[in-house]
Short mmCIF file of N, CA and C in Angstrom, two decimals:
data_model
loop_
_atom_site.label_atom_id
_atom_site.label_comp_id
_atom_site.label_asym_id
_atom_site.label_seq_id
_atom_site.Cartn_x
_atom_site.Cartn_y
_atom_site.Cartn_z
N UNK A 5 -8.26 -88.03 12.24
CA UNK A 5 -8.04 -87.01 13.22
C UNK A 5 -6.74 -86.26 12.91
N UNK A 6 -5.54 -87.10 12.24
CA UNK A 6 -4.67 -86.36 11.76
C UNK A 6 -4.41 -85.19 10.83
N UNK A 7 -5.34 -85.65 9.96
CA UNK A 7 -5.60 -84.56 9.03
C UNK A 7 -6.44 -83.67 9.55
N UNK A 8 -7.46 -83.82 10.21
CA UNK A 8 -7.86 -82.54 10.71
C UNK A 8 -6.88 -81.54 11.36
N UNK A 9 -6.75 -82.50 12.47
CA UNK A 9 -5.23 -81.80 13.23
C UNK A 9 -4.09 -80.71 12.56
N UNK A 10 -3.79 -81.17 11.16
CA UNK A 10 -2.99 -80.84 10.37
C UNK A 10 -3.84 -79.63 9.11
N UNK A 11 -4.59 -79.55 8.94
CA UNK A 11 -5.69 -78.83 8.11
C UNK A 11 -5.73 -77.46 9.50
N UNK A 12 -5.79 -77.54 10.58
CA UNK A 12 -6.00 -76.85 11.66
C UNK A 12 -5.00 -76.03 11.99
N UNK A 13 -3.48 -76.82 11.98
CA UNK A 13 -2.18 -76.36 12.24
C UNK A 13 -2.04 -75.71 11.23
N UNK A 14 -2.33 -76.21 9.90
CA UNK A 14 -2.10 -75.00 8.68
C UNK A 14 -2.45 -73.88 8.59
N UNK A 15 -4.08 -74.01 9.03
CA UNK A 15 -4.77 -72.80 9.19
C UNK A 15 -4.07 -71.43 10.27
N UNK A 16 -3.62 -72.24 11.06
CA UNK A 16 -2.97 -71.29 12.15
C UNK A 16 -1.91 -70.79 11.73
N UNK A 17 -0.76 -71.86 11.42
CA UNK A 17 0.14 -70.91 10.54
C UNK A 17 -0.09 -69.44 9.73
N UNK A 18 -0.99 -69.90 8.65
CA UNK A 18 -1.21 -69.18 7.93
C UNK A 18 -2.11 -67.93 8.68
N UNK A 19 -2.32 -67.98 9.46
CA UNK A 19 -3.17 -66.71 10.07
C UNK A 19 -1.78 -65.83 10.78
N UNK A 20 -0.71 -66.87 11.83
CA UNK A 20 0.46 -65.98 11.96
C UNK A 20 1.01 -65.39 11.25
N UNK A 21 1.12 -65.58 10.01
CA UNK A 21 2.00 -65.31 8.64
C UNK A 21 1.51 -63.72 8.22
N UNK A 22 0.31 -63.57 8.34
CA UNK A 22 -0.33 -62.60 8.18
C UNK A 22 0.16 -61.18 8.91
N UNK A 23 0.44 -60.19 8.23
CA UNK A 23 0.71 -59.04 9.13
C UNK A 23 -0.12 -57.98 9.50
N UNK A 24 -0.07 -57.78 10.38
CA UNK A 24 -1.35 -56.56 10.87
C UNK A 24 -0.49 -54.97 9.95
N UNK A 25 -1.99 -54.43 9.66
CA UNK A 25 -1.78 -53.49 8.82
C UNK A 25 -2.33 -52.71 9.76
N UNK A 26 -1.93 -51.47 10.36
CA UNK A 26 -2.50 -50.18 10.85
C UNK A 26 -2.39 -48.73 10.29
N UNK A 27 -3.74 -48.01 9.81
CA UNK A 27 -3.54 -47.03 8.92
C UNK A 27 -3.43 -45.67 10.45
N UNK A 28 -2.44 -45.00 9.90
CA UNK A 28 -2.49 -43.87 11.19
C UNK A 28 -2.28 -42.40 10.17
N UNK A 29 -3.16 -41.31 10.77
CA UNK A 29 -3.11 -40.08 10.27
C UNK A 29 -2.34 -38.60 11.10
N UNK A 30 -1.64 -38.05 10.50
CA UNK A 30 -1.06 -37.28 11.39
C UNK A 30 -0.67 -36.05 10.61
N UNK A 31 -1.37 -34.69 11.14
CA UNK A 31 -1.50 -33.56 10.64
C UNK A 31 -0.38 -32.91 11.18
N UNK A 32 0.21 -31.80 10.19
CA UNK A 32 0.86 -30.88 10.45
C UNK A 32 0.34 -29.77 9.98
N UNK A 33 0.94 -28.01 10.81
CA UNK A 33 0.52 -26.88 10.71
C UNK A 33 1.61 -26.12 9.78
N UNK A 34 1.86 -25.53 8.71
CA UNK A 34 2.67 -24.46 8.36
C UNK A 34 2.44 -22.76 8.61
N UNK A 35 2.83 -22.66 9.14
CA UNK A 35 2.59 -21.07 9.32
C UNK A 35 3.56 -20.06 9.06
N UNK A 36 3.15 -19.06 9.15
CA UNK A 36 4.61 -17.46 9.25
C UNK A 36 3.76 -16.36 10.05
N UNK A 37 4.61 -15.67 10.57
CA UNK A 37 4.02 -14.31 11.25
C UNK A 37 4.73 -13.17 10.28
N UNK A 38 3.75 -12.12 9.73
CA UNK A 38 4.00 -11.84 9.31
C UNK A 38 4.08 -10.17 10.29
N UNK A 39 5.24 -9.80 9.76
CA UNK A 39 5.43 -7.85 10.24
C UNK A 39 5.06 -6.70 9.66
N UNK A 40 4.30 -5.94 10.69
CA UNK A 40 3.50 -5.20 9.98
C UNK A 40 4.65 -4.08 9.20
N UNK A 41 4.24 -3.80 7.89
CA UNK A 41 5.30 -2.83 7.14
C UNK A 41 4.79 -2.13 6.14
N UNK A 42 5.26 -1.01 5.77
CA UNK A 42 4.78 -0.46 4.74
C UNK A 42 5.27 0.96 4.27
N UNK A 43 5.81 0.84 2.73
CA UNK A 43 6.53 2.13 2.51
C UNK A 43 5.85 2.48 1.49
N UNK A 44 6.17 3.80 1.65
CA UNK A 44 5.22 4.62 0.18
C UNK A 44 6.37 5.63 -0.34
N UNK A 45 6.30 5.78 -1.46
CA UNK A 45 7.23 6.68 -2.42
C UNK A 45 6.35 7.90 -2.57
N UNK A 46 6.68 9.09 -2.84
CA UNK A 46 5.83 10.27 -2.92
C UNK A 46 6.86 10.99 -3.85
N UNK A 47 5.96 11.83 -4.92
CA UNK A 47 6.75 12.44 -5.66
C UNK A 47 7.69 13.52 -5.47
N UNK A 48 8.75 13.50 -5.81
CA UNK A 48 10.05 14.56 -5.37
C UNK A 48 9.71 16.28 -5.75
N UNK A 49 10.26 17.02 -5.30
CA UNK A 49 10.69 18.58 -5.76
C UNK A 49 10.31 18.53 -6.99
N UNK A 50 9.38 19.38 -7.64
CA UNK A 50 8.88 19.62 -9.12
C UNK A 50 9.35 21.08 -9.51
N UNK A 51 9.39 21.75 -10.19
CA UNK A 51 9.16 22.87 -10.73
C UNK A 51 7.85 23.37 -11.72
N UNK A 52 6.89 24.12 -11.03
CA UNK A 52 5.95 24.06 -12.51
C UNK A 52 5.99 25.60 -13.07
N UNK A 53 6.25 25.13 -14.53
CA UNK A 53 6.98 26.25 -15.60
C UNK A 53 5.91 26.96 -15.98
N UNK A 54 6.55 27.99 -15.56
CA UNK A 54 5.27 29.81 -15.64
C UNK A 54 4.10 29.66 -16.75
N UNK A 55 3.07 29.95 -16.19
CA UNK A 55 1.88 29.97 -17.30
C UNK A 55 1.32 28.91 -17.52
N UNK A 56 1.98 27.21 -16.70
CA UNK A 56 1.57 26.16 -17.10
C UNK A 56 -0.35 26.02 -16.21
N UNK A 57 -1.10 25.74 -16.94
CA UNK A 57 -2.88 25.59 -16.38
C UNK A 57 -2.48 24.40 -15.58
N UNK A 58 -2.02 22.85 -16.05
CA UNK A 58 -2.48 22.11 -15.41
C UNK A 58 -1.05 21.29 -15.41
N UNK A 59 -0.65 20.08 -14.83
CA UNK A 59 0.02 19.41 -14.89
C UNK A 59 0.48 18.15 -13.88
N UNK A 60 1.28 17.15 -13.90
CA UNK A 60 1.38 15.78 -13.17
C UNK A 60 2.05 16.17 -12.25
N UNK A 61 2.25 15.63 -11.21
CA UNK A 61 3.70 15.97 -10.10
C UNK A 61 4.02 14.76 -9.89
N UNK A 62 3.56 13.85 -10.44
CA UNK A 62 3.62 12.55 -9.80
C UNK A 62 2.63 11.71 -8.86
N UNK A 63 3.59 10.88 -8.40
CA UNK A 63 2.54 9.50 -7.75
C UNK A 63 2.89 9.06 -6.42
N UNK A 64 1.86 8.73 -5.78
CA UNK A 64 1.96 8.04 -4.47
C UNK A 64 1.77 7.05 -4.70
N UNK A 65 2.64 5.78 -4.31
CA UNK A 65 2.51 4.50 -4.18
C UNK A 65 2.71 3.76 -3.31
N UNK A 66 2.78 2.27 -3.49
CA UNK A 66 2.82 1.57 -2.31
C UNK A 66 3.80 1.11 -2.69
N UNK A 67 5.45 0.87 -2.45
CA UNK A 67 6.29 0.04 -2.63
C UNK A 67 6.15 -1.44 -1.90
N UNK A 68 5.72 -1.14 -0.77
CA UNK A 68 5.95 -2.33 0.40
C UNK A 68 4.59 -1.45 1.62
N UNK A 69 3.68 -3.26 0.89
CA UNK A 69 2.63 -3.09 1.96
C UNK A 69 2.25 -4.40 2.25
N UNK A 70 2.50 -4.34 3.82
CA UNK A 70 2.43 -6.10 4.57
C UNK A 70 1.69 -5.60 5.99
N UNK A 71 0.17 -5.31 5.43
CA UNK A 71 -0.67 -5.10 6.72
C UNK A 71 -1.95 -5.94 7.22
N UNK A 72 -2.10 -5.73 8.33
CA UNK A 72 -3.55 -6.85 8.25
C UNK A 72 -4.52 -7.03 8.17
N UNK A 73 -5.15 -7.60 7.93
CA UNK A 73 -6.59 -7.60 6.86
C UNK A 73 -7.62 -6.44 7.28
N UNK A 74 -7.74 -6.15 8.57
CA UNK A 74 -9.21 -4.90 8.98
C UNK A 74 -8.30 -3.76 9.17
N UNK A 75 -7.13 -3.66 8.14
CA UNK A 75 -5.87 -2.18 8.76
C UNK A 75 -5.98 -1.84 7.12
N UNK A 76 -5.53 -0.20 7.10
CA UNK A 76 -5.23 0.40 6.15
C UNK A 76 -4.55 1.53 6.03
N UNK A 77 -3.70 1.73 5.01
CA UNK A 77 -2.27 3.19 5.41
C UNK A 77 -3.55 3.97 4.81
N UNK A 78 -3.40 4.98 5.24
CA UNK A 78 -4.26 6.37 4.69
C UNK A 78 -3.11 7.54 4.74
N UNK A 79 -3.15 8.66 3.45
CA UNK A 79 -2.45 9.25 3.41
C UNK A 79 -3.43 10.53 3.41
N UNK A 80 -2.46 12.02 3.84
CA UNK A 80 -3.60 13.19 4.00
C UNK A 80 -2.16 14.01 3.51
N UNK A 81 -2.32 15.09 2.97
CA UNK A 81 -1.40 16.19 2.42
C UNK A 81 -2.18 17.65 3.28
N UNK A 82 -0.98 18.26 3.76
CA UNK A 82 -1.08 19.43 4.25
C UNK A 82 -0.20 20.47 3.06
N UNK A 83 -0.59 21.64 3.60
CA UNK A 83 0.40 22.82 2.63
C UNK A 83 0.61 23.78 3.36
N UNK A 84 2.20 24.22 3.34
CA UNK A 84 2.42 25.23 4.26
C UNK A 84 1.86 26.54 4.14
N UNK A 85 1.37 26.72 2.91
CA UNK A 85 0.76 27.94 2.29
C UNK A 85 -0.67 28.06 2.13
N UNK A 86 -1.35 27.01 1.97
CA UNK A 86 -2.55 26.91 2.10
C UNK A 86 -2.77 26.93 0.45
N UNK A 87 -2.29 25.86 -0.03
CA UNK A 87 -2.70 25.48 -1.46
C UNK A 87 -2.33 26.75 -2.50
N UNK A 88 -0.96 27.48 -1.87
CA UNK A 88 -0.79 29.10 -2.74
C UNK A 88 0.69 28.95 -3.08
N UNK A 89 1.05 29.17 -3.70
CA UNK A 89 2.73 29.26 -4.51
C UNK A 89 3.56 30.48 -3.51
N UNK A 90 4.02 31.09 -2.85
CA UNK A 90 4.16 32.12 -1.98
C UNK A 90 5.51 32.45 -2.61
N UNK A 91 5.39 33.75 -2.84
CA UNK A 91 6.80 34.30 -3.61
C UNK A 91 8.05 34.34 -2.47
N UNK A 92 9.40 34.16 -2.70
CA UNK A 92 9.87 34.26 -1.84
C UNK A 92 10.84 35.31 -1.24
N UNK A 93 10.54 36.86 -1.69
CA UNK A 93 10.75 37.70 -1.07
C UNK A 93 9.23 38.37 -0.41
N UNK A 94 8.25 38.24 -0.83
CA UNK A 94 7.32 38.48 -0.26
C UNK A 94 5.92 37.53 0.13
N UNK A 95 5.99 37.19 0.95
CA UNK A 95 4.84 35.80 1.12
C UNK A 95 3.88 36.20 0.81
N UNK A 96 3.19 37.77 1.02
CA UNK A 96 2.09 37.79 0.44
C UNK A 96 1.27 38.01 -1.12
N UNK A 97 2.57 38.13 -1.69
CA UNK A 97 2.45 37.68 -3.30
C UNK A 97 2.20 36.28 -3.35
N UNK A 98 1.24 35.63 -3.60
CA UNK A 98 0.75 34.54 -3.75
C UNK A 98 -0.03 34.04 -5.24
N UNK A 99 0.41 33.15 -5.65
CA UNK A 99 -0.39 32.06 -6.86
C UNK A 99 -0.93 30.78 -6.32
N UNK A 100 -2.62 31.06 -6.30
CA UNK A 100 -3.43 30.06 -5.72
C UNK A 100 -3.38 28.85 -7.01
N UNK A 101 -3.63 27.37 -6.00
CA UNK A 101 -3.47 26.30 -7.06
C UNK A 101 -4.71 25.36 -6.32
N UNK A 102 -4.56 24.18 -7.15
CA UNK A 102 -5.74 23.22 -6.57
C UNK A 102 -4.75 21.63 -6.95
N UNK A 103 -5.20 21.11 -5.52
CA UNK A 103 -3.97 20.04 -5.84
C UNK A 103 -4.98 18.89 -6.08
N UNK A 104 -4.90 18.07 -7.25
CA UNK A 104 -5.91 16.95 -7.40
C UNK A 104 -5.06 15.44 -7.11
N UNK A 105 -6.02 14.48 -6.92
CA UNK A 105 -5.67 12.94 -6.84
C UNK A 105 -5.36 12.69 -5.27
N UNK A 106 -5.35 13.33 -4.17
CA UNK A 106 -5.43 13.51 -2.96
C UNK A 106 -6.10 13.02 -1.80
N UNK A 107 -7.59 13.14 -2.38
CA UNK A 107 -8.76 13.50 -1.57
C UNK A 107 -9.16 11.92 -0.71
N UNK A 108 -9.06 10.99 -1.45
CA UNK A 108 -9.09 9.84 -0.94
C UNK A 108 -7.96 8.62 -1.15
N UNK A 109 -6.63 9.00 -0.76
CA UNK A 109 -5.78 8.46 -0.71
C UNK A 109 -5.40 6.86 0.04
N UNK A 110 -5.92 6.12 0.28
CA UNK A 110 -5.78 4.64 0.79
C UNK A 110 -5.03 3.70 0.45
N UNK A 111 -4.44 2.59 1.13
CA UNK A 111 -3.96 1.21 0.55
C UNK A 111 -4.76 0.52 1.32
N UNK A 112 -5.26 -0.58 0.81
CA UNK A 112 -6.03 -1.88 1.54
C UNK A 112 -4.69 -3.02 1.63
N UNK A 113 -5.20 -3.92 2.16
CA UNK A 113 -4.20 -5.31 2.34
C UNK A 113 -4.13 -5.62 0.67
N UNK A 114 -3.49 -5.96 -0.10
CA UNK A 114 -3.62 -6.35 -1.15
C UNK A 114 -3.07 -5.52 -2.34
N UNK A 115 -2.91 -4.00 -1.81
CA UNK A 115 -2.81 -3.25 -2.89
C UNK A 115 -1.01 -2.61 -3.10
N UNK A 116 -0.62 -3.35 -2.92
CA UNK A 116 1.08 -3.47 -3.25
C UNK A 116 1.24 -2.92 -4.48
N UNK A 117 2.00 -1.83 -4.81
CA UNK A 117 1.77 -1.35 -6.27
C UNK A 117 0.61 0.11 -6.75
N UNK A 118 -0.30 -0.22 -6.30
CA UNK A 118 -0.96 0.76 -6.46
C UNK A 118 -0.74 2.17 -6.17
N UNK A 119 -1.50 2.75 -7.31
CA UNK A 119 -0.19 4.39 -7.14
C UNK A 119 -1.60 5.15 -7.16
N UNK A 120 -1.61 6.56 -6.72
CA UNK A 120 -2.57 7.15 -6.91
C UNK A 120 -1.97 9.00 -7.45
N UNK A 121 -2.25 9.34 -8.85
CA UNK A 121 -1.46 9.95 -9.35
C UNK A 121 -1.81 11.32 -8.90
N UNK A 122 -0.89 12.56 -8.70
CA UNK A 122 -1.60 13.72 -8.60
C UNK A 122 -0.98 14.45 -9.56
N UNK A 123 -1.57 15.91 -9.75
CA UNK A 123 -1.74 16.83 -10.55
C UNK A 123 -1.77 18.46 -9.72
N UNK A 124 -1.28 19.59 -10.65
CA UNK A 124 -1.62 20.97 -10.06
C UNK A 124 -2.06 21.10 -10.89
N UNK A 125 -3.20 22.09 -10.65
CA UNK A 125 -3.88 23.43 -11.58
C UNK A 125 -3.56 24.45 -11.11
N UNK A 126 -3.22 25.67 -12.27
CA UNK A 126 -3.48 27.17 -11.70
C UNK A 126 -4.00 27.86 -12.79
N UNK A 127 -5.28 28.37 -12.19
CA UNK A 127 -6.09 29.52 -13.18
C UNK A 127 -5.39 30.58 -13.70
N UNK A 128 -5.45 30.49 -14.96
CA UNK A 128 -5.22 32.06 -15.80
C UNK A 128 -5.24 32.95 -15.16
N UNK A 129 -5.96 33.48 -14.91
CA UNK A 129 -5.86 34.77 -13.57
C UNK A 129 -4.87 34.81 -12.44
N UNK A 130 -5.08 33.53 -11.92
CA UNK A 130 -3.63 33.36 -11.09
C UNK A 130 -2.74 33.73 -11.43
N UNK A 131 -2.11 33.11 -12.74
CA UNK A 131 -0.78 33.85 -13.60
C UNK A 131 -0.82 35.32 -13.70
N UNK A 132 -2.32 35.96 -14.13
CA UNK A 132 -1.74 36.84 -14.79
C UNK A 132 -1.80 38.19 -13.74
N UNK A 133 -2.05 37.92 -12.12
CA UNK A 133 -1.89 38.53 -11.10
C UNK A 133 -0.80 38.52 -10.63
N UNK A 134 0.23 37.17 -11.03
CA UNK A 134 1.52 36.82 -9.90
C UNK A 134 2.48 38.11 -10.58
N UNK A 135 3.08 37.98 -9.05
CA UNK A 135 4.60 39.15 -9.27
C UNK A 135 5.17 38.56 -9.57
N UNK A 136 6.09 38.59 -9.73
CA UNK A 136 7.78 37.68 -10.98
C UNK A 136 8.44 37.58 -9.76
N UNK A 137 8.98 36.56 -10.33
CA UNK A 137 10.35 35.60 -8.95
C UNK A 137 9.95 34.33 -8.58
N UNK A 138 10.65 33.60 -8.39
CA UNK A 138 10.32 32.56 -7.45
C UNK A 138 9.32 32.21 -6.34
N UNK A 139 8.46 31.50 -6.59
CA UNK A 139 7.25 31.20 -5.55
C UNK A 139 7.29 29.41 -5.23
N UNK A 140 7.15 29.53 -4.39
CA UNK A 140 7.38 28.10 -3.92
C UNK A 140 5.87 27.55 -2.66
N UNK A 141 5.62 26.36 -2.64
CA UNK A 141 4.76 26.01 -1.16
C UNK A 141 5.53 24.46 -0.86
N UNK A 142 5.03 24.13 0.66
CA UNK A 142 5.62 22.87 0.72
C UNK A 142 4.68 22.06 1.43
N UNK A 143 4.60 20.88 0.46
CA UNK A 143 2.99 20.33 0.73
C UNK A 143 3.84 19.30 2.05
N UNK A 144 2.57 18.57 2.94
CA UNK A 144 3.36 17.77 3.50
C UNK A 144 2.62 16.11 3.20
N UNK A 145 3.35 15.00 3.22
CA UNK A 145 2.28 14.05 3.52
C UNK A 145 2.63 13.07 4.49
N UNK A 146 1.28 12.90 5.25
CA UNK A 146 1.24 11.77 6.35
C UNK A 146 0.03 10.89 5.48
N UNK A 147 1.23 9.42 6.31
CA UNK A 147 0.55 8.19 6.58
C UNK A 147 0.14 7.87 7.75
N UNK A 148 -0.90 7.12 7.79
CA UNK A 148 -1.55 6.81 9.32
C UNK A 148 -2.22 4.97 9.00
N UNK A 149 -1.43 4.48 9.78
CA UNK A 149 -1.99 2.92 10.08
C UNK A 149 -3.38 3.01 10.77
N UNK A 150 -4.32 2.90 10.28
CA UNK A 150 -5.79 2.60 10.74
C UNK A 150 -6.58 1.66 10.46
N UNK A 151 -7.66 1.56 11.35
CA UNK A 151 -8.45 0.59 11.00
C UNK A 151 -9.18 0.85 9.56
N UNK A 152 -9.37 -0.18 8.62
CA UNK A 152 -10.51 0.30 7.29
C UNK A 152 -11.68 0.06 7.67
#
């Protein structure tokens, strides 16, 4: 009976000895809010040199675009002249032009960088109608935060 007794007491020991193991899970969230932002560069004051047909003026881009996913900057160009070079002693001496790379101007979420280049044309005829002097127009451009 002793040895049982003792075979029994061992057993118990050895079951105290034992440590309880508990597995536990515990989630965390990282997040940021992000602010809506967004700058665009547009090409500066050009000069285009007499007789030239076609040429670059530059680029619209996106320097900094942090918008949200169903939003998009849209850009639209106006002209004070109505797409015409207007001399500047007489406005109605005019050199008609055609302004390209314009027409569908957008940034989506994603498009950081992206430039969309434009260009003038002016027809031969245009030139060879204009009065001499200085002619100038002044285009304008808006951005508009919208839905895409």
């Amino acid at each position: 009976m002793k040895k049982i007794l003792s075979v029994v007491l061992a057993l118990v020991l050895l079951l105290l000895c034992t440590v309880p193991c508990f597995a536990e899970t515990q989630s965390m969230t990282i997040s940021t809010v992000g602010v809506v932002a967004y700058e665009l560069s547009y090409p500066a004051d050009i000069e285009i040199p007499w007789m030239t047909r076609s040429m670059g003026i530059g680029d619209i881009t996106a320097v900094l675009l942090n918008i949200e996913p169903s939003k998009m900057v849209k850009v639209s160009v106006s002209s004070a002249y109505n797409y015409k070079l207007a001399n500047d002693r007489d406005a109605t001496k005019t050199i008609a032009y055609s302004l390209y790379g314009v027409d569908d101007v957008k940034f989506l979420p994603g498009d950081f960088g992206k430039s969309y280049n434009l260009s003038v044309s002016v027809a031969d005829s245009q030139w060879q109608q204009a009065a001499s002097g200085k002619h100038s127009d002044l285009l304008t451009f808006t951005a508009e935060y919208v839905d895409a």
